[in-house]
CSV table of C-alpha atoms and ligand atoms in Angstrom, one decimal:
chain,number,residue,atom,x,y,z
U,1,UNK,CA,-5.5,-11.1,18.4
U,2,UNK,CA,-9.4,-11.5,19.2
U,3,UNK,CA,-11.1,-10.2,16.7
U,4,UNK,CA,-9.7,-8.9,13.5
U,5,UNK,CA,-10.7,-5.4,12.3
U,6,UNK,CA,-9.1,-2.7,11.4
U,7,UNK,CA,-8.3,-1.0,14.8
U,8,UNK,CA,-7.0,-4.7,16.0
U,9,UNK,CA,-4.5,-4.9,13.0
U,10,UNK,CA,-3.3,-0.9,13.2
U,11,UNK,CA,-2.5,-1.6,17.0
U,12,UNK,CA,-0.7,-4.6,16.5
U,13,UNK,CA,0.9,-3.2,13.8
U,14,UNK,CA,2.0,0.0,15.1
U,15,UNK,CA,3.0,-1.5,18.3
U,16,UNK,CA,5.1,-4.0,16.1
U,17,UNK,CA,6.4,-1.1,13.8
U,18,UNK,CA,7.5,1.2,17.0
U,19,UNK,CA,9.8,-1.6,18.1
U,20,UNK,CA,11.5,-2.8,14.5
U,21,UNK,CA,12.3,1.1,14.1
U,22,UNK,CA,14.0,1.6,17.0
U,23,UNK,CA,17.9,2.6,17.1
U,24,UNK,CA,20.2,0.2,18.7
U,25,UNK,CA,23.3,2.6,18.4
U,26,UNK,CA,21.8,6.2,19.9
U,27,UNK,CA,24.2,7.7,17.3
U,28,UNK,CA,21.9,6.7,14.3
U,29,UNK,CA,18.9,8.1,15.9
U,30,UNK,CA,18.6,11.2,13.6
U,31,UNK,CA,17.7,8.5,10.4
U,32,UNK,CA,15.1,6.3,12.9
U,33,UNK,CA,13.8,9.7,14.0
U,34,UNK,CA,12.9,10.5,10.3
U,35,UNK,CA,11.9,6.8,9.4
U,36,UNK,CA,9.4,6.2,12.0
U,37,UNK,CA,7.9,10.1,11.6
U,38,UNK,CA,7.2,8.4,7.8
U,39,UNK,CA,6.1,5.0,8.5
U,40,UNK,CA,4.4,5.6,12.4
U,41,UNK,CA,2.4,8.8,11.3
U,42,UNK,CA,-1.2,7.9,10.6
U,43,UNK,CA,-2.2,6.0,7.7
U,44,UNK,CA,-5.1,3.6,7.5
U,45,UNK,CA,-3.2,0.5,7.5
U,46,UNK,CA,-4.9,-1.4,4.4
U,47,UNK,CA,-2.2,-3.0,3.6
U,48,UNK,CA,-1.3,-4.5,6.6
U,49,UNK,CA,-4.9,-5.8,7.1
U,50,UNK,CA,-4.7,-7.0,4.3
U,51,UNK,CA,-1.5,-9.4,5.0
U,52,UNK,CA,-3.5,-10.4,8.2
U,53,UNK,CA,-7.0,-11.5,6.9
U,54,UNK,CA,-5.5,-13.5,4.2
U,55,UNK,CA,-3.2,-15.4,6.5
U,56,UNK,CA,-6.6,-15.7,8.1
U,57,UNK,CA,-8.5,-16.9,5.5
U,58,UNK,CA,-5.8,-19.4,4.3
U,59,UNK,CA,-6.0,-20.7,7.6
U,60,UNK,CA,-3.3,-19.3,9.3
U,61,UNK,CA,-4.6,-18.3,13.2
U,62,UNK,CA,-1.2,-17.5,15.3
U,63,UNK,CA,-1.4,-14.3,13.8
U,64,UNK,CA,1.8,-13.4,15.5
U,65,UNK,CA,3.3,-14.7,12.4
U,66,UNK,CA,2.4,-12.4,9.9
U,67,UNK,CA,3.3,-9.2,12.1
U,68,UNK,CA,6.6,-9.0,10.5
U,69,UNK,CA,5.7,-9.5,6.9
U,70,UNK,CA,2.8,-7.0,7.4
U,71,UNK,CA,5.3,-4.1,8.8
U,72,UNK,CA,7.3,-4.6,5.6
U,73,UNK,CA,5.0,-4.2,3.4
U,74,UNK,CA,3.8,-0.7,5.5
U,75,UNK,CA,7.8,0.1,5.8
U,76,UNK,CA,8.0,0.0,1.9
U,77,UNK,CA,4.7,1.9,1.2
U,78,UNK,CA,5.7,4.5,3.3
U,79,UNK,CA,9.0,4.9,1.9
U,80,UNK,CA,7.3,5.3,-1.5
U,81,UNK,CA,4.9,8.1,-0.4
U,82,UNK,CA,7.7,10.1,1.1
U,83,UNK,CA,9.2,9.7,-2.1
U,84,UNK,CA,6.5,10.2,-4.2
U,85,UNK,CA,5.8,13.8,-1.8
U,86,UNK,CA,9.3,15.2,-3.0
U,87,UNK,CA,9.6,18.3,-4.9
U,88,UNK,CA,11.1,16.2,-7.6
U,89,UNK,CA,8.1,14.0,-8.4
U,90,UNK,CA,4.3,15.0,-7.0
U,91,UNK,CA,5.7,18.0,-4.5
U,92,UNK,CA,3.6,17.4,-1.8
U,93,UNK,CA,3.8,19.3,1.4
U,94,UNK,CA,0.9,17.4,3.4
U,95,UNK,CA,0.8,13.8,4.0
U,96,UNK,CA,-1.5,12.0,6.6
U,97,UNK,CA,-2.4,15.4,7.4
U,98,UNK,CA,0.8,16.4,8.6
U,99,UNK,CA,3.8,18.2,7.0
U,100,UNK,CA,5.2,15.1,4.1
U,101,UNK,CA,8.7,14.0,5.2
U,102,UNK,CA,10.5,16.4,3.1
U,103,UNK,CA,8.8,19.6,4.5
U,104,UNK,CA,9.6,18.2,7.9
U,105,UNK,CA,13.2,17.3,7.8
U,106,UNK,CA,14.3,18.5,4.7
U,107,UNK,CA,14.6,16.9,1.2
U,108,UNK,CA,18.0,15.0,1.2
U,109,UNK,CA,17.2,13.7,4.9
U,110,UNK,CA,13.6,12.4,3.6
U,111,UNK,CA,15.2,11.1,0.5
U,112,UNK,CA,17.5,8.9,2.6
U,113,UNK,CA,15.0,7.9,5.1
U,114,UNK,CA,12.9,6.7,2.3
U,115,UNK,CA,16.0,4.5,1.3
U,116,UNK,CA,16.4,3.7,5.4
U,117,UNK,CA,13.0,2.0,4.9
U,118,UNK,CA,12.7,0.7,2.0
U,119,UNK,CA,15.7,-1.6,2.6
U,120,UNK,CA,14.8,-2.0,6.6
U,121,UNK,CA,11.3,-3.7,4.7
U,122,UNK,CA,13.8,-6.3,3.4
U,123,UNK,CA,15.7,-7.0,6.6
U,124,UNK,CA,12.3,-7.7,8.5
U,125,UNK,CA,10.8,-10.2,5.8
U,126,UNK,CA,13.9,-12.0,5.9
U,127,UNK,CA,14.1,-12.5,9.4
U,128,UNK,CA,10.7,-13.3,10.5
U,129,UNK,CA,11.5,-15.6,13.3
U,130,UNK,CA,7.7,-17.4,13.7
U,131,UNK,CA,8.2,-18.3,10.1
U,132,UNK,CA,10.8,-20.9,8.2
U,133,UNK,CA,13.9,-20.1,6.3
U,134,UNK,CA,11.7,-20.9,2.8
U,135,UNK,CA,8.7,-19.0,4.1
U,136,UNK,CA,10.8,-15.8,4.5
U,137,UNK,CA,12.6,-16.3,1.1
U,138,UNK,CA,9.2,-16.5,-0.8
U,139,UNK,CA,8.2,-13.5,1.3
U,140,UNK,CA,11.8,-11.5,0.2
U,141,UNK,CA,11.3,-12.7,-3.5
U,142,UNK,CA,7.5,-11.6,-3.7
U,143,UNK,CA,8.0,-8.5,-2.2
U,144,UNK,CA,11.3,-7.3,-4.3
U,145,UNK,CA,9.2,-8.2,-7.4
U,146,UNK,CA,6.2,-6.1,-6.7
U,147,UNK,CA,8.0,-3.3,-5.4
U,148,UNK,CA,10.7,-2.9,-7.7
U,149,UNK,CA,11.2,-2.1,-11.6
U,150,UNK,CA,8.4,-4.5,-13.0
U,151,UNK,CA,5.9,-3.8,-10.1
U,152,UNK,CA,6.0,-0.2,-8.4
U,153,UNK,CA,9.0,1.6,-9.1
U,154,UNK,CA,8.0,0.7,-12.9
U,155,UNK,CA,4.7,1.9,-12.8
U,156,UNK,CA,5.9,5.4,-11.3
U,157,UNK,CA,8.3,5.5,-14.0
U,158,UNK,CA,5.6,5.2,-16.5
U,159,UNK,CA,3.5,7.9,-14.1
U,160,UNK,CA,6.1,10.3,-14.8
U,161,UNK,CA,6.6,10.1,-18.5
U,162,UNK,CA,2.9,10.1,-18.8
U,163,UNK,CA,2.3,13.4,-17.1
U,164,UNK,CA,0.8,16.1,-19.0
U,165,UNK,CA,0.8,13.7,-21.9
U,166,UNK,CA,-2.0,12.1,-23.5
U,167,UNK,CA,-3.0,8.2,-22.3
U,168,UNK,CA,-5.7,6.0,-22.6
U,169,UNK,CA,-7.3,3.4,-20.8
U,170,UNK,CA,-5.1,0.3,-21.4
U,171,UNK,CA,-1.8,2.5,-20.5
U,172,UNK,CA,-3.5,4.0,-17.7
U,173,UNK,CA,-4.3,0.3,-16.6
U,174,UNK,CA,-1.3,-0.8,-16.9
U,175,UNK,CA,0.6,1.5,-15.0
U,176,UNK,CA,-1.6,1.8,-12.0
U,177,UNK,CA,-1.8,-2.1,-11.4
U,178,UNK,CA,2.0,-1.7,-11.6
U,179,UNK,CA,1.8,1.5,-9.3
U,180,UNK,CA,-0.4,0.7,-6.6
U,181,UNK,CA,-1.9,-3.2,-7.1
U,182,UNK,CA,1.8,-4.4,-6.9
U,183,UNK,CA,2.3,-3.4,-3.5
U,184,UNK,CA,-1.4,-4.9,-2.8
U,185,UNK,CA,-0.7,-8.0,-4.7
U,186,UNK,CA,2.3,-8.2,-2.2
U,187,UNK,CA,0.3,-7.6,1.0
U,188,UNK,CA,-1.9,-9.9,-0.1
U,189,UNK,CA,0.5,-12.6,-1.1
U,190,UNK,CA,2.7,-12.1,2.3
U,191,UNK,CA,-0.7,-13.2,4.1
U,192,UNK,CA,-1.1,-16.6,2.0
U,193,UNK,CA,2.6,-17.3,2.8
U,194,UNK,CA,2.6,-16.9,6.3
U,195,UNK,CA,0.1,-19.4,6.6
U,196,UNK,CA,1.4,-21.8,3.9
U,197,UNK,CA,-1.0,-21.4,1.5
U,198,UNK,CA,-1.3,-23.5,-1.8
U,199,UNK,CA,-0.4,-22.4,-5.1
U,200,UNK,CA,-4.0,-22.0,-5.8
U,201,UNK,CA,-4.7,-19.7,-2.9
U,202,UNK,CA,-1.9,-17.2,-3.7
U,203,UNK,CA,-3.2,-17.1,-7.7
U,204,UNK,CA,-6.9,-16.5,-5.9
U,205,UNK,CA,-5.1,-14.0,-3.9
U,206,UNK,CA,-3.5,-12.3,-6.4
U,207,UNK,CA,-6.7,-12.3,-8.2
U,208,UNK,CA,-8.2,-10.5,-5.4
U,209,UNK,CA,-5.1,-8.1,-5.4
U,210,UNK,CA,-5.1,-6.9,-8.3
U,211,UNK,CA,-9.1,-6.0,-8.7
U,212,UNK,CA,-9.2,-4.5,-5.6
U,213,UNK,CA,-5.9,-2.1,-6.2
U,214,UNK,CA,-7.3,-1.0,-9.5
U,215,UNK,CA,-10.3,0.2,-7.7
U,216,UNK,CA,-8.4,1.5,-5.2
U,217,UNK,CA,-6.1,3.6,-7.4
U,218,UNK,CA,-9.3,4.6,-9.2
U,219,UNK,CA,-11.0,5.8,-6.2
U,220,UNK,CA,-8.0,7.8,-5.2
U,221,UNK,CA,-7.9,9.7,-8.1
U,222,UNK,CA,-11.7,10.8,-8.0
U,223,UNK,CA,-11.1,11.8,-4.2
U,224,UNK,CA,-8.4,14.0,-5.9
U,225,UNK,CA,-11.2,15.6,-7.7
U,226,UNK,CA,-13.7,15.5,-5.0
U,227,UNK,CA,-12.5,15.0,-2.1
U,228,UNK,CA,-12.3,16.8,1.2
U,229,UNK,CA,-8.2,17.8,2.2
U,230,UNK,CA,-9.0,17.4,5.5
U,231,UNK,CA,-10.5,14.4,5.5
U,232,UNK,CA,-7.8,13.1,3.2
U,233,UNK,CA,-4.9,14.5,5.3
U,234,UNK,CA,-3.4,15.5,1.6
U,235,UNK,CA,-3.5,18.2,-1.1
U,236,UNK,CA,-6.5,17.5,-3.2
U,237,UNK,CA,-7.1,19.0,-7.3
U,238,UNK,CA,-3.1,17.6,-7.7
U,239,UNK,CA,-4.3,15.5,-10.8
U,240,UNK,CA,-5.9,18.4,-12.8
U,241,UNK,CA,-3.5,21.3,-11.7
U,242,UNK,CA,-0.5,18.6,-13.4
U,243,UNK,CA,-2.9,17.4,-16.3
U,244,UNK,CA,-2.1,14.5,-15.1
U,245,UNK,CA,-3.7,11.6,-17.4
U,246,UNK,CA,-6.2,9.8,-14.6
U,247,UNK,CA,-9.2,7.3,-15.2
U,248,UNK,CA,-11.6,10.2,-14.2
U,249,UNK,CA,-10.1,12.2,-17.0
U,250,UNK,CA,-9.8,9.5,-19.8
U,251,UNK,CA,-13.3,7.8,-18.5
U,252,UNK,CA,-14.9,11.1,-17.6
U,253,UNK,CA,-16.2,11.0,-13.1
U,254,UNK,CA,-19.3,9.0,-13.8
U,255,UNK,CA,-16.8,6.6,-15.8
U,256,UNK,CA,-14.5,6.6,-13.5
U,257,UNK,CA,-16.7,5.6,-10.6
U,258,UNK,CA,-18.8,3.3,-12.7
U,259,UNK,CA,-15.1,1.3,-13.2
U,260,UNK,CA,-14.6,1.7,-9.4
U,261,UNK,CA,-17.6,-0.1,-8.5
U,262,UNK,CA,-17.4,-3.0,-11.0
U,263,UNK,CA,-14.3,-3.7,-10.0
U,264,UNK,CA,-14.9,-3.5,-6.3
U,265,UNK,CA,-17.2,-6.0,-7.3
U,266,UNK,CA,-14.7,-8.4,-8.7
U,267,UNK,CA,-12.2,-8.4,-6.2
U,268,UNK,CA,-15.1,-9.2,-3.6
U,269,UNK,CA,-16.5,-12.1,-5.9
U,270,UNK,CA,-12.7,-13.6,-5.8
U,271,UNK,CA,-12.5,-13.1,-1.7
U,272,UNK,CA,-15.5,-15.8,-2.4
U,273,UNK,CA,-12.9,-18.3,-3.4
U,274,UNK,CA,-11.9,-18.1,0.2
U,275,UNK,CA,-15.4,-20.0,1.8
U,276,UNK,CA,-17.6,-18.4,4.4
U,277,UNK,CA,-15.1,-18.0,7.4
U,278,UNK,CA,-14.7,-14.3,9.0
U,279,UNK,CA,-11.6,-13.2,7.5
U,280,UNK,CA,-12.9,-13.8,3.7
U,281,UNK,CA,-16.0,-12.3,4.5
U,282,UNK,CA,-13.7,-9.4,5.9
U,283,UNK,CA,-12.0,-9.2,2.3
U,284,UNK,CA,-15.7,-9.0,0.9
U,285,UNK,CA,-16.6,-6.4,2.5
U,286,UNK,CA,-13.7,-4.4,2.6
U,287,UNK,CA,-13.8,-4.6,-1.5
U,288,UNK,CA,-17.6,-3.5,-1.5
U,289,UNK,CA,-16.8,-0.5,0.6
U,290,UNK,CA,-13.7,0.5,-1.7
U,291,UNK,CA,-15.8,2.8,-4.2
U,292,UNK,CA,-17.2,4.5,-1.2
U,293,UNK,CA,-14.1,5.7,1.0
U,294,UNK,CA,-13.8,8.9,1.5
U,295,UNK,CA,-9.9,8.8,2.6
P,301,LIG,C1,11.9,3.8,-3.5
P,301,LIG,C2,10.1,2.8,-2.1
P,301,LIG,C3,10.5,3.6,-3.3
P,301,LIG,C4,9.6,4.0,-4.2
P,301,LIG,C5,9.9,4.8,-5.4
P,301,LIG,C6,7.7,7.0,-5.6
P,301,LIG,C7,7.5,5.6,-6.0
P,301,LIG,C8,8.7,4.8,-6.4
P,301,LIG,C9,6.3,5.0,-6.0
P,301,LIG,C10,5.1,5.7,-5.6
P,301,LIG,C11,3.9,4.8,-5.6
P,301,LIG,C12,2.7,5.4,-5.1
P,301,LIG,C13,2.8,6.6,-4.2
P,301,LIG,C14,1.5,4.9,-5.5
P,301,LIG,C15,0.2,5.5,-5.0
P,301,LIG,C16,-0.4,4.5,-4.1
P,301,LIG,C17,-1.5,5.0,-3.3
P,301,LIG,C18,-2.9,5.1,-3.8
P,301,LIG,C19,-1.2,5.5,-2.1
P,301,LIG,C20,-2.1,6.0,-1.0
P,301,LIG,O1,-2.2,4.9,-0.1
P,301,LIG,P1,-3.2,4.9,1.1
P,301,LIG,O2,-4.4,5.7,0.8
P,301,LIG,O3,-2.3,5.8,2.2
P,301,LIG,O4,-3.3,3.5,1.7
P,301,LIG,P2,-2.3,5.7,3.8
P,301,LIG,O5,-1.7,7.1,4.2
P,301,LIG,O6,-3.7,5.5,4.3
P,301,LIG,O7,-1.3,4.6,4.1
């Protein structure tokens, strides 16, 4: 890769993505058809940059390395967002500004493409050839933790007992680092291991992580009250029409946003931990800009 940025990482990515979900037996090619309509349509890729500019910034510069881990963790985001779209749980019918999964292919067919991927995310990790047998076990282990029921499968579960219940600030904290800084603690973490970081690199990491997915939860919930559908490529006013307990509504907007920033602050403060190379400064600002996105 020359240069990292985020159009260098989505085409590697993508490229990389296209290939893993391919059918080898033409017979299963209804389920591939499904998963790679999920995990190949649109998305900014956040994730997966992520993965990349911390293998960077732990050193790591064959970048061909973290490909793998990086589609994983984009394989099991994408299955949670087609679950999350289903009638069942947020009943969604747009998704990256297209119809979601289940409006496309029908529910039971989204539901076990979802599965298709979420496991396929597991298969990948393990077998990352340009890594070692330990490298890919740590990746396997750190992954199943942050997705599953203490990382993001737990914080949906808490997401849908809260809804149209009352919260406050420290449950609403709690279950969006499990919801959404989880999967970015994982991204993040899958980086440091590919390039054989130290344990005190992953626990910077991890502090990054974790500042940066709060604010990026937060920020998602006040473009649910602000933002433009278009722009989004989702349904927006979700939250409110639910009564749905968010930061915006426990903190009030300016709250909200005044939590965003801060935050944003932190996580780029803990990308300092990482020097003055490109890839750190790339964590900086992507952090600063994360209370101003706009999708
Ligand atoms: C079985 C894999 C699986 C999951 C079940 C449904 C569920 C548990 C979890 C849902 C978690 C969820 C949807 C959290 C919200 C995270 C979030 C802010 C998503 C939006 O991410 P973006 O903006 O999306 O990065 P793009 O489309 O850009 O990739």
């Amino acid at each position: 890769m020359a240069s990292l940025t985020a159009d260098s990482v989505r085409a590697e990515v993508e490229a990389a993505l296209s290939a893993l979900l391919s059918a080898r037996d033409e017979r299963d090619s209804e389920i591939y058809e499904i998963m790679r309509y999920s995990a190949l349509g649109g998305g900014k890729r956040v994730r997966a940059f992520l993965s990349y500019a911390f293998f960077g910034a732990c050193g790591g510069r064959e970048f061909e390395k973290v490909t793998d881990y990086a589609c994983a963790v984009e394989m099991i985001h994408a299955a949670s967002l087609v679950h999350d779209d289903l009638p069942a749980l947020d009943n969604d019918d747009m998704r990256r500004g297209r119809p979601s999964c289940h409006r496309a292919y029908g529910e039971a067919q989204a539901i076990v493409a979802a599965d298709g991927l979420f496991i396929k995310a597991f298969e990948v990790a393990s077998a990352n050839s340009f890594c070692t047998p330990a490298q890919n076990a740590a990746a396997v282990n750190l992954l199943a933790r942050m997705a599953g029921p203490d990382g993001m499968c737990g914080g949906q579960m808490t997401d849908i007992r809260t809804e149209s219940g009352r919260s406050d600030i420290e449950l609403l904290k709690r279950l969006d680092t499990q919801k959404t800084s989880c999967l970015i603690n994982a991204a993040c973490g899958l980086g440091c291991i590919a390039a054989g970081a130290d344990e005190a690199q992953l626990a910077s990491a991890a502090e990054y992580a974790y500042k940066l997915g709060l604010a990026f939860q937060i920020r998602d919930d006040i473009l649910d009250i602000e933002g433009d559908s278009s722009v989004l490529g989702k349904t927006v006013g979700k939250d409110a029409a639910s009564e749905k307990p968010t930061y915006p509504s426990v903190l009030g907007l300016d709250g909200a946003k005044r939590a965003c920033i801060a935050l944003s602050h932190n996580a780029a403060r803990a990308a300092e931990k990482f020097g003055a190379n490109e890839y750190a400064a790339a964590l900086r600002t992507l952090a600063l800009k994360m209370a101003e996105r706009q999708n």
